[in-house]
Amino acid sequence: MNAIIAQLKDCFEQALVAAFGSEFAGTDPILVPASNPKFGDYQCNVAMSLSKRLGKNPREIAAAIVEHLNVDDLCEPPSIAGAGFINLTLKPAYLEAQLRQMQTDSRLGIAPTKYPKRTIVDFSSPNIAKEMHVGHLRSTIIGDSIARVLEFLGHDVLRINHLGDWGTQFGMLITHLKQAYPEALTTANALALGDLTTFYKQAKQRFDEDEAFRETSRLEVVALQAGNPETLKAWHLLCEQSFLAFQEIYELLNIKITNRGESFYNPLLAGVVEDLAKLGLLVEDQGAQCVFLEGFTNKEGDPLPLIIQKSDGGYNYATTDLAAIRYRTQQDQAERIIYVTDAGQANHFMQVWQVARRAGWVPENVELVHVPFGLVQGEDGKKFKTRSGDTVRLRDLLDEAVSRARQDLETRLEAENRQETEEFKAHAADVVGISAVKYADLSQNRTSNYIFSYDKMLALQGNTAPYMLYVYARINGIRRKGDIDFEQLGANYPIVLQEELELTLAKHLLGFDEILSAVEADLMPNRLCQYLFELSQKFNQFYDRCPILQAAEPQRTSRLILADLTARTVKLGLSLLGIAVLERM
RNA sequence: GCUCCAGUAGCUCAGUGGAUAGAGCAACCGCCUUCUAAGCGGUCGGUCACAGGUUCGAGCCCUGUCUGGAGCGCCA
C-alpha cells in the first residue's frame, strides 16, 4: 500500500526508457533514502552510473531523466544537485493521503507478501536434562523475532525447536535415573527433577569417575538405539521433565515453538547413509563413513571429511542435520530454512549443506540460511558468567532483570509520590524486565559479540526498551487526559501536515513497510529496533514542540492521528520483536 | 597451517557503492505555572586497524598485512 519507494522506482524505470530507449528497461534506478534531510526524502543516483555507458556527463543525463519523469502526484518538482543527484521531496498532500490509508488499516498499510514461502525457523534448541542457560538466550530471542516478522508478512512459518534429545550422553543420564530414582519407572508422576543441572552434573561426575557406571551407560546407549522399552521409558521421562522446565521459560518469554528434536530423525539416519552410499559420495576412512568435502582442508592440506557414520556404527550430528534437511525439503516442503545458531557453527553448516546439495536434497528454489550471532559477554568482555564462575541460568538472568526493573519502578513511584496496586507493579516490572533483555539483544547487529549489561538495557534513556515503552505510555496518557477514542478519530477533519516536525514524523511512519521488507530479506532485527528508536525520538521531538490537546481544529485531530499512528506502529513493531507494551508505566 | 567472523568517537554500537560518517552512554551547558522532564535542545568528541587496488564515487567491493574471537575426523 505505501511502498513509496517501489512506486518511485517504477516512475524512474519508465523515465529511463522514455529518455534513453527500451534497452534501459529494467535498469536499477538506484533510488535510496536521501543521505541528508536537506536533499529531500529520496535521491536517485543513476545518472552518475550511466555516464560512461551513455557518453554524457551525469548532470545532462539527470536532466534528461527528470524531463521524462512523472512523479507529480507524489513529489514536488525534482531537483538536480551535485554530481548529478536527482533529489525528491514528497508532497504533503500525498503524505496526508497515505497516512489516512494507514489509519484506516488494521495492518497499518503493510500488505502481506505476494509470494508466501513455506519457511522453517530453527531456533532455541536447548539440550534435554540441562537447564536453559545464557547460551540459549540469543537464538531464542532472535529466532522468535524473525519468525514473528515473517509470519506477519504472510509467510507460512514452522517454528522448530531442534532439541538435543538424543545421543550418547543419554547413556549416563538414563543409567543415573534408573539407579537414583528407580521408582520413577514404575510409578506414574513419581519423578520431579527440580534441578536438572544438578541431575546432569551428578550423572556426569559418576560417568567420569566410575568405570562400571561407564560400561552400564554404554549398554544403555545401545539399548536406547535398539528401542528397549524400559530404556525408552527412562528417556521419555527425562524428556518430559525437560519440556516442563523449558516451557516455563518460553511462557515467561511469550514464545511459541514446536518441539521436534534430534530423536525425531533417528529412524531416518540409516536411510541417509544408505542413499549417500548409493550416490557414490560415501568413502570409508579409518573405519568411518565419510563424504570428502570440496574446498575444506585439514591441517595437512588434505581434503576434509564430513563423518556421516562413526567407526563404531553410530551416527553424529552431521547425519542428523542431513536427515533434517531432507525431511524439511521433502516432507515439510520448506522453501526457506533458517538456522538461528551461534556464529561458531558457520563451518558446520557450510559442510553439511554442501553434502546435502551434492546429494540433490536441496532443490533449486530452496534457500538455506544461517543466521549467526556472536557470544554473550560480561561487562569485562569475557564470557558471561556468574560471580562464582558458573554458567548463568536463563531463569536467573530473567528473574534478575525483572527484579531490577521492579526496584527502578518502586524508586520512581516513591519519588513521584504515586500509589499503585501490587498487580500493576508486578505486571509493569515483568514487562519492562523481559522487554529490556530482549530489546538489548535484538537492537545490536547480531553478528558481533554482545556485552550484557543490566544497567544499560534497563536505562530509561537511549536505545532501550523502556524508552520505547515510554513513548507508547505517553501517547496513552494523552488519550486518557483528552478522553480520546482513537478508533473514532477524525473522519470529520483532514490530516494536515504543516510543521516540519509533523512532516518528519509522518514520513518516518510511512517508512515502516520498507523496514519490514529489509528484515524479511536480511533477517536483521536490529534494523527494526533502529527504526522504532528513531520513530520514538521523532515522536518525542514532535510532542515537545507541537501541542496536541491544546491545538485548535483541524490541527488537534490531525496531531492526535499522528500520535495514534505512532502508538500503533510502536505496538506492532515491538510485538514483532516479541515485546509487549504498557498503557501506563 | 587452513576456514569463518569482527576491528568505526573515551565506552557501547548503527551505517543500503553516493553528497559534510551517525546514535546512545559518559562529561559539560540550557529548557518544567503548559498533554508523564522516563522528555527536548546544545557543546565536546573520528587516521572508519594498516597498505594497495577496482570505481565517476569506497567505512561498505577485491588483494595483502596486523589485532581480537570462533572453529578445524568420529561431542552437538
XYZ file of C-alpha atoms (C1' of nucleotides) in Angstrom:
661
model
C 0.000 0.000 0.000
C 2.596 2.569 0.998
C 5.568 1.134 -0.803
C 6.600 4.657 -1.668
C 9.999 3.659 -2.868
C 8.546 0.967 -5.134
C 6.210 3.490 -6.749
C 9.046 5.924 -7.320
C 11.230 3.197 -8.776
C 8.545 2.410 -11.318
C 8.395 6.054 -12.322
C 12.148 6.187 -12.794
C 12.280 2.991 -14.796
C 9.695 4.408 -17.157
C 11.557 7.695 -17.420
C 14.807 5.887 -18.219
C 13.164 4.027 -21.081
C 11.469 7.171 -22.331
C 14.729 9.113 -22.219
C 17.234 6.549 -23.483
C 15.336 3.735 -25.173
C 13.983 0.308 -24.409
C 17.417 -1.228 -23.834
C 17.343 0.625 -20.500
C 14.287 -1.278 -19.323
C 14.990 -2.944 -16.019
C 17.901 -0.677 -15.133
C 18.059 -0.237 -11.373
C 17.360 3.463 -10.819
C 19.495 3.386 -7.635
C 16.809 5.099 -5.628
C 17.641 5.419 -1.952
C 16.502 7.487 1.019
C 18.225 10.854 0.961
C 21.556 10.889 2.748
C 20.676 14.185 4.388
C 17.229 15.745 5.017
C 18.328 18.942 3.273
C 18.389 16.982 -0.001
C 14.759 15.951 0.415
C 13.357 12.496 1.077
C 14.768 10.298 -1.665
C 17.597 10.544 -4.107
C 18.230 8.864 -7.438
C 21.894 8.143 -8.144
C 21.546 6.500 -11.515
C 22.821 9.388 -13.639
C 26.438 9.012 -12.467
C 26.418 5.273 -13.100
C 25.158 5.727 -16.686
C 27.701 8.381 -17.568
C 30.217 6.062 -19.206
C 27.620 3.944 -20.971
C 25.877 6.981 -22.474
C 28.972 9.040 -23.059
C 27.385 12.069 -21.465
C 28.023 13.946 -18.284
C 25.854 12.953 -15.340
C 24.048 16.264 -14.972
C 22.923 16.096 -18.610
C 21.660 12.573 -18.019
C 19.869 13.626 -14.858
C 18.210 16.449 -16.743
C 17.021 14.057 -19.460
C 15.596 11.692 -16.830
C 13.825 14.498 -14.989
C 12.350 15.724 -18.265
C 10.676 12.343 -18.807
C 9.866 11.746 -15.166
C 6.288 11.900 -13.982
C 6.141 11.958 -10.196
C 3.804 14.945 -9.882
C 1.317 13.033 -7.768
C 3.938 12.075 -5.189
C 6.633 14.698 -5.204
C 7.486 18.320 -5.554
C 9.348 19.075 -8.805
C 12.640 17.120 -8.688
C 15.919 18.986 -8.449
C 19.348 18.085 -9.752
C 22.253 18.666 -7.427
C 25.940 17.991 -7.033
C 27.463 15.478 -9.402
C 24.066 14.560 -10.843
C 21.906 13.510 -7.931
C 18.160 13.763 -8.524
C 16.530 14.855 -5.290
C 12.912 14.215 -4.448
C 10.704 15.668 -1.763
C 7.327 14.106 -1.054
C 4.277 16.348 -1.244
C 2.382 16.924 1.992
C -0.882 16.119 0.217
C 0.477 12.755 -0.832
C 1.708 12.044 2.692
C -1.654 13.029 4.104
C -3.475 10.617 1.807
C -1.045 7.812 2.666
C -1.458 8.434 6.384
C -5.208 8.291 6.041
C -4.950 4.890 4.393
C -2.602 3.745 7.116
C -5.001 4.959 9.779
C -7.944 3.003 8.445
C -5.987 -0.243 8.046
C -5.501 -2.664 10.920
C -2.186 -3.697 9.323
C -1.037 -0.080 9.145
C -0.840 -0.227 5.387
C 1.506 -3.166 5.234
C 0.296 -5.638 2.654
C 1.031 -9.335 3.160
C 3.645 -10.675 0.759
C 2.546 -11.695 -2.696
C 4.922 -14.643 -2.533
C 4.344 -16.512 0.733
C 7.078 -19.029 1.395
C 6.932 -22.173 3.435
C 9.605 -21.244 5.952
C 11.265 -23.100 8.793
C 12.866 -21.123 11.585
C 15.090 -23.449 13.577
C 15.919 -21.757 16.856
C 16.411 -22.055 20.635
C 17.375 -25.765 20.659
C 18.312 -26.480 24.280
C 19.524 -29.894 25.422
C 17.424 -32.357 27.359
C 18.398 -32.735 31.009
C 20.232 -29.454 31.002
C 18.708 -26.198 32.009
C 18.439 -23.398 29.519
C 21.286 -21.005 30.057
C 22.608 -17.744 28.719
C 23.869 -19.583 25.639
C 20.293 -20.156 24.527
C 19.240 -16.559 25.013
C 20.174 -15.114 21.656
C 18.935 -17.952 19.489
C 15.621 -17.966 21.327
C 15.033 -14.221 21.177
C 16.368 -13.599 17.677
C 14.684 -16.669 16.222
C 11.335 -15.754 17.719
C 11.535 -12.227 16.352
C 12.456 -13.413 12.863
C 9.550 -15.858 12.955
C 7.176 -13.100 14.069
C 8.225 -10.765 11.264
C 7.882 -13.461 8.617
C 4.520 -14.572 9.996
C 3.216 -11.025 9.968
C 4.285 -10.648 6.353
C 2.212 -13.689 5.497
C 4.780 -16.444 5.241
C 3.880 -19.942 6.346
C 6.302 -20.378 9.225
C 7.182 -23.560 11.076
C 8.967 -22.757 14.330
C 11.132 -25.747 15.098
C 12.900 -26.496 18.362
C 15.713 -28.786 17.274
C 16.228 -30.127 20.795
C 19.292 -32.105 21.790
C 17.199 -35.069 22.845
C 19.275 -37.972 21.513
C 22.800 -39.202 21.508
C 25.441 -40.824 23.619
C 25.034 -38.564 26.634
C 21.697 -40.269 27.298
C 23.504 -43.421 28.334
C 24.769 -41.834 31.509
C 21.556 -39.909 32.133
C 19.364 -42.995 31.860
C 21.725 -45.075 33.967
C 21.759 -42.397 36.649
C 17.983 -42.071 36.530
C 17.447 -45.797 36.893
C 19.858 -46.035 39.809
C 18.966 -42.846 41.666
C 15.217 -42.698 41.014
C 14.127 -46.316 40.403
C 10.541 -45.606 41.496
C 10.111 -43.176 38.612
C 9.991 -46.039 36.141
C 7.231 -47.909 37.919
C 5.087 -45.207 39.481
C 3.254 -42.591 37.483
C 4.415 -38.997 38.039
C 6.915 -40.043 40.672
C 9.654 -38.031 39.097
C 10.147 -34.416 39.900
C 13.590 -33.331 38.904
C 13.537 -29.873 40.322
C 17.048 -29.137 39.314
C 18.093 -30.615 36.013
C 21.537 -29.109 36.165
C 22.327 -30.922 39.388
C 20.991 -34.159 37.935
C 23.157 -33.744 34.858
C 26.238 -32.918 36.893
C 25.743 -35.937 39.135
C 25.421 -38.217 36.148
C 28.459 -36.669 34.514
C 30.516 -36.967 37.660
C 29.699 -40.668 38.045
C 30.424 -41.207 34.362
C 33.848 -39.615 34.740
C 34.774 -41.444 37.939
C 33.157 -44.874 37.814
C 34.245 -47.477 35.269
C 31.265 -49.776 35.953
C 28.866 -46.828 35.519
C 30.502 -46.007 32.208
C 30.036 -49.559 30.982
C 26.356 -49.625 32.007
C 25.910 -46.260 30.286
C 27.422 -47.594 27.103
C 24.980 -50.508 27.167
C 22.071 -48.141 27.754
C 23.009 -46.231 24.632
C 22.832 -49.478 22.689
C 19.508 -50.333 24.357
C 18.152 -46.892 23.508
C 19.175 -47.222 19.865
C 17.632 -50.709 19.810
C 14.383 -49.421 21.234
C 14.410 -51.289 24.545
C 11.065 -50.371 26.197
C 12.402 -49.745 29.682
C 15.239 -47.590 28.399
C 12.874 -45.704 26.155
C 10.610 -45.086 29.126
C 13.501 -43.624 31.099
C 14.462 -41.493 28.107
C 10.895 -40.336 27.754
C 10.699 -39.356 31.428
C 13.830 -37.252 31.103
C 12.434 -35.526 28.035
C 9.122 -34.797 29.723
C 10.831 -33.268 32.730
C 12.934 -31.086 30.493
C 9.989 -29.958 28.406
C 8.288 -28.727 31.570
C 11.333 -26.703 32.537
C 11.732 -25.278 29.013
C 8.063 -24.447 28.796
C 8.306 -22.277 31.905
C 10.968 -20.199 30.200
C 9.060 -19.994 26.928
C 5.973 -18.803 28.779
C 7.983 -16.189 30.609
C 9.300 -15.015 27.236
C 5.954 -15.485 25.471
C 7.441 -17.733 22.823
C 5.686 -20.447 20.906
C 7.747 -23.221 19.372
C 7.202 -26.784 18.222
C 9.417 -29.447 19.744
C 10.987 -31.601 17.099
C 14.319 -32.740 18.399
C 17.118 -34.846 17.038
C 15.358 -38.076 18.059
C 12.663 -37.323 15.509
C 15.144 -38.010 12.722
C 16.604 -41.126 14.322
C 14.593 -43.560 12.154
C 15.802 -41.717 9.040
C 19.547 -41.819 9.718
C 20.255 -45.247 8.246
C 18.498 -44.145 5.057
C 20.690 -41.072 4.821
C 23.843 -43.185 4.946
C 22.415 -45.706 2.517
C 21.425 -43.095 -0.009
C 24.739 -41.266 0.200
C 26.423 -44.605 -0.469
C 24.162 -45.209 -3.470
C 25.040 -41.785 -4.805
C 28.706 -42.710 -4.590
C 29.517 -39.872 -2.199
C 30.489 -42.072 0.707
C 34.095 -43.115 1.362
C 35.303 -45.288 4.217
C 38.225 -43.711 6.034
C 39.779 -45.038 9.225
C 36.644 -47.108 9.735
C 34.245 -44.168 9.470
C 31.865 -43.438 6.597
C 32.734 -40.013 5.240
C 31.968 -37.592 2.480
C 35.077 -35.698 1.458
C 34.382 -32.009 1.116
C 35.283 -29.687 -1.685
C 37.075 -26.551 -0.560
C 37.779 -27.694 3.001
C 41.172 -28.978 4.034
C 42.695 -30.234 7.268
C 45.962 -29.147 8.853
C 47.959 -31.186 6.351
C 46.168 -29.632 3.385
C 44.263 -32.799 2.543
C 40.508 -32.766 1.819
C 38.471 -32.707 5.000
C 35.885 -35.425 5.538
C 32.425 -34.927 6.970
C 31.818 -38.005 9.092
C 28.390 -39.444 8.438
C 28.753 -42.690 10.339
C 31.276 -43.244 13.066
C 33.590 -46.227 13.052
C 31.504 -47.793 15.837
C 28.439 -47.630 13.583
C 26.856 -44.712 15.460
C 25.631 -41.527 13.855
C 26.583 -37.976 14.723
C 25.119 -34.516 14.363
C 26.052 -34.191 10.700
C 23.936 -37.235 9.965
C 21.021 -35.809 11.924
C 21.332 -32.433 10.234
C 21.352 -34.082 6.808
C 18.268 -36.112 7.693
C 16.616 -32.916 8.925
C 17.384 -31.036 5.709
C 15.967 -33.850 3.631
C 12.855 -34.101 5.795
C 12.333 -30.353 5.712
C 12.630 -30.045 1.957
C 10.730 -33.228 1.089
C 8.119 -33.690 3.833
C 7.706 -30.137 5.118
C 8.105 -28.715 1.602
C 10.091 -25.848 3.061
C 11.381 -23.233 0.641
C 13.401 -21.266 3.142
C 15.174 -22.924 6.068
C 16.627 -20.559 8.627
C 19.073 -21.755 11.274
C 19.487 -19.397 14.197
C 22.667 -20.577 15.891
C 25.893 -19.078 17.141
C 28.445 -17.970 14.587
C 30.783 -20.801 15.570
C 28.647 -23.271 13.647
C 29.057 -21.497 10.312
C 31.612 -24.014 9.077
C 29.494 -26.946 10.107
C 26.526 -25.673 8.147
C 28.580 -24.955 5.053
C 29.860 -28.503 5.176
C 26.512 -30.167 5.767
C 24.811 -28.025 3.133
C 27.450 -28.873 0.592
C 26.796 -32.571 1.111
C 23.015 -32.064 1.061
C 23.272 -30.169 -2.226
C 25.592 -32.708 -3.784
C 23.131 -35.400 -2.750
C 20.378 -33.492 -4.526
C 18.299 -32.948 -1.385
C 18.094 -29.182 -1.736
C 16.027 -28.147 -4.765
C 16.998 -25.018 -6.669
C 14.204 -22.937 -5.187
C 15.125 -23.754 -1.593
C 17.193 -21.274 0.348
C 19.287 -22.437 3.296
C 20.256 -19.577 5.589
C 22.437 -19.490 8.616
C 21.556 -16.607 10.921
C 24.694 -16.407 13.033
C 25.133 -14.396 16.188
C 28.042 -13.587 18.469
C 28.732 -14.562 22.052
C 27.174 -13.057 25.137
C 29.933 -11.436 27.141
C 30.079 -9.885 30.581
C 30.959 -6.247 31.090
C 34.580 -7.302 31.396
C 34.439 -8.510 27.788
C 34.852 -12.127 28.819
C 32.337 -14.944 28.649
C 29.247 -14.039 30.683
C 29.329 -15.987 33.956
C 28.038 -15.817 37.499
C 30.276 -14.432 40.198
C 31.267 -17.959 41.137
C 32.184 -18.674 37.539
C 29.200 -20.869 36.649
C 27.113 -20.613 33.533
C 24.195 -18.230 34.084
C 20.819 -19.955 34.083
C 18.361 -18.265 31.790
C 15.770 -18.345 34.529
C 18.045 -16.468 36.914
C 19.021 -13.964 34.261
C 15.397 -13.105 33.531
C 14.429 -13.019 37.206
C 17.279 -10.617 37.867
C 16.154 -8.306 35.071
C 12.585 -8.281 36.393
C 13.719 -7.688 39.939
C 15.888 -4.766 38.888
C 13.011 -3.335 36.862
C 10.870 -3.665 39.972
C 13.400 -1.743 42.069
C 13.593 1.044 39.489
C 9.822 1.253 39.426
C 9.491 1.394 43.227
C 12.097 4.135 43.432
C 10.319 6.196 40.826
C 6.879 5.695 42.367
C 8.235 6.905 45.667
C 9.893 9.926 44.081
C 6.688 10.849 42.298
C 4.567 10.034 45.310
C 2.402 7.643 43.323
C 0.339 4.802 44.708
C -0.104 1.742 42.534
C -1.546 -1.707 43.149
C 0.672 -4.721 43.590
C -0.817 -6.112 40.406
C 0.220 -3.014 38.457
C 3.721 -3.096 39.859
C 4.240 -6.785 39.227
C 2.977 -6.566 35.665
C 4.963 -3.450 34.803
C 8.159 -4.944 36.238
C 7.628 -8.165 34.269
C 7.096 -6.356 31.005
C 9.946 -3.891 31.488
C 12.421 -6.523 32.688
C 11.748 -9.082 29.969
C 11.479 -6.422 27.265
C 14.774 -4.922 28.300
C 16.574 -8.252 27.943
C 15.004 -8.960 24.571
C 15.445 -5.482 23.172
C 19.078 -5.162 24.242
C 19.868 -8.334 22.353
C 17.796 -7.592 19.260
C 18.964 -3.999 18.895
C 22.548 -4.989 18.186
C 23.808 -6.250 14.896
C 23.675 -9.925 15.787
C 26.921 -10.870 14.041
C 29.127 -9.261 16.649
C 29.567 -10.324 20.243
C 27.188 -8.788 22.690
C 28.111 -7.249 26.027
C 25.379 -7.978 28.513
C 24.658 -5.161 30.944
C 21.569 -4.886 33.132
C 22.272 -1.234 33.727
C 22.339 -0.373 30.043
C 19.343 -2.421 28.992
C 17.175 -1.059 31.791
C 18.274 2.538 31.260
C 15.408 4.911 30.689
C 17.237 6.896 28.069
C 18.904 5.754 24.897
C 18.080 2.939 22.511
C 16.393 0.751 25.127
C 13.073 -0.979 25.671
C 11.982 1.403 28.473
C 12.482 4.425 26.202
C 10.182 2.948 23.578
C 7.665 1.695 26.115
C 7.549 5.199 27.489
C 6.520 6.646 24.144
C 3.618 4.234 23.994
C 2.598 5.008 27.575
C 2.966 8.707 26.891
C 0.541 8.575 23.981
C -1.881 6.661 26.132
C -1.507 9.420 28.701
C -2.702 11.871 26.076
C -5.596 9.593 25.215
C -6.724 9.381 28.839
C -6.229 13.065 29.541
C -8.205 14.116 26.488
C -10.690 11.262 26.845
C -9.994 10.403 23.236
C -11.295 7.371 21.388
C -8.584 6.733 18.812
C -10.840 4.285 16.992
C -13.363 7.018 16.246
C -10.837 9.621 15.338
C -11.104 12.200 12.726
C -13.236 11.268 9.742
C -14.623 14.792 10.019
C -11.232 16.526 9.962
C -8.437 16.275 7.404
C -4.868 15.316 8.219
C -2.790 18.460 7.869
C 0.989 18.445 7.856
C 2.434 21.909 8.275
C 5.123 21.902 10.935
C 8.500 20.449 9.979
C 8.282 18.003 12.874
C 4.870 16.797 11.732
C 6.231 16.105 8.270
C 9.305 14.356 9.636
C 7.190 12.124 11.849
C 4.728 11.392 9.051
C 7.475 10.364 6.643
C 9.025 8.111 9.216
C 5.687 6.432 9.931
C 5.265 5.706 6.248
C 8.663 4.020 6.064
C 7.629 1.112 8.276
C 6.928 -1.241 5.379
C 10.346 -0.668 3.861
C 11.999 -1.679 7.116
C 9.948 -4.841 7.411
C 10.891 -5.785 3.855
C 14.521 -5.289 4.765
C 14.199 -7.526 7.835
C 12.370 -10.125 5.744
C 15.293 -10.217 3.337
C 18.333 -9.942 5.585
C 16.940 -11.279 8.878
C 18.481 -8.487 10.944
C 16.008 -7.488 13.668
C 18.287 -4.635 14.762
C 17.039 -2.696 11.749
C 13.533 -2.821 13.137
C 14.859 -1.689 16.514
C 16.702 1.188 14.891
C 13.522 2.193 13.084
C 11.455 2.135 16.273
C 14.076 4.082 18.184
C 14.143 6.783 15.517
C 10.356 6.810 15.453
C 10.298 7.295 19.219
C 12.809 10.113 19.018
C 10.821 11.825 16.286
C 7.628 11.493 18.230
C 9.233 12.944 21.357
C 10.515 15.926 19.346
C 7.077 16.434 17.860
C 5.482 16.080 21.282
C 7.928 18.545 22.760
C 7.184 21.310 20.307
C 3.711 20.648 18.899
C 0.877 20.923 21.415
C -1.747 18.282 20.723
C -4.748 18.533 23.028
C -4.499 22.326 23.249
C -4.247 22.813 19.491
C -7.199 24.171 17.538
C -9.016 22.046 14.991
C -8.276 20.718 12.496
C -4.720 20.571 13.840
C -5.778 18.907 17.072
C -7.377 15.910 15.402
C -4.605 15.712 12.835
C -1.989 15.591 15.581
C -3.996 13.040 17.517
C -3.960 10.863 14.415
C -0.175 11.183 14.224
C 0.015 10.192 17.886
C -2.318 7.240 17.337
C -0.347 6.039 14.322
C 2.874 6.330 16.293
C 1.420 4.292 19.162
C 0.087 1.644 16.818
C 3.370 1.430 14.921
C 5.357 1.138 18.143
C 2.981 -1.523 19.425
C 3.093 -3.534 16.220
C 6.832 -3.088 15.814
C 7.554 -4.146 19.381
C 5.207 -7.107 19.029
C 7.298 -8.256 16.072
C 10.261 -8.190 18.438
C 8.279 -10.262 20.922
C 7.823 -7.292 23.237
C 4.580 -6.268 24.942
C 3.553 -2.681 25.689
C 2.153 -0.974 28.805
C -0.701 1.529 28.857
C 0.860 3.109 31.914
C 4.268 2.697 33.467
C 48.667 -24.190 8.900
C 43.537 -23.590 6.981
C 38.370 -21.636 7.294
C 34.748 -18.199 9.164
C 33.504 -13.632 11.920
C 34.892 -8.942 13.785
C 38.000 -4.175 14.015
C 34.108 2.986 13.057
C 34.158 8.816 18.742
C 36.729 7.794 25.757
C 32.684 3.461 26.262
C 28.532 0.514 23.815
C 27.185 0.372 18.916
C 24.426 1.979 13.874
C 25.733 2.719 8.908
C 21.799 0.112 1.796
C 28.690 1.736 -3.561
C 26.632 8.030 -3.278
C 26.943 14.494 -1.346
C 29.940 17.064 5.015
C 30.468 9.066 8.534
C 25.814 8.916 12.728
C 23.181 7.466 17.529
C 23.162 6.338 22.664
C 26.160 6.451 27.134
C 29.740 9.312 29.776
C 31.296 14.834 30.500
C 29.663 19.905 30.264
C 25.645 23.935 29.282
C 20.431 25.048 28.779
C 14.683 24.071 28.903
C 9.134 22.074 33.600
C 2.706 27.662 36.455
C 1.987 24.160 29.826
C -0.670 16.734 27.167
C 4.101 11.981 32.106
C 11.220 16.113 32.299
C 11.348 8.113 31.905
C 11.410 14.077 27.773
C 13.715 18.005 24.438
C 17.778 21.350 22.660
C 23.052 22.360 22.627
C 28.692 21.692 23.383
C 32.750 18.270 23.260
C 34.408 14.040 20.728
C 36.886 10.496 14.126
C 43.978 8.415 10.591
C 36.323 4.231 9.695
C 43.035 -1.180 12.182
C 47.055 -0.618 8.142
C 48.691 -0.754 2.823
C 47.438 -1.267 -2.086
C 43.528 -1.942 -5.893
C 38.537 -1.626 -8.581
C 35.047 2.603 -9.450
C 32.779 8.893 -11.828
C 32.407 7.870 -6.400
C 34.747 3.075 -1.050
C 33.561 2.791 6.141
C 30.997 -0.635 2.536
C 33.609 -4.349 -3.051
C 38.738 -7.010 -4.238
C 44.010 -8.407 -2.625
C 47.548 -8.426 1.185
C 49.092 -7.314 6.305
C 48.127 -6.583 11.651
C 44.990 -7.385 16.031
C 40.957 -9.980 18.590
C 37.294 -14.029 18.621
C 35.372 -18.777 16.965
C 36.119 -23.405 14.577
C 39.076 -27.246 12.056
C 37.740 -36.721 11.990
C 34.412 -39.861 14.661
C 30.705 -34.152 21.062
C 26.493 -31.044 19.437
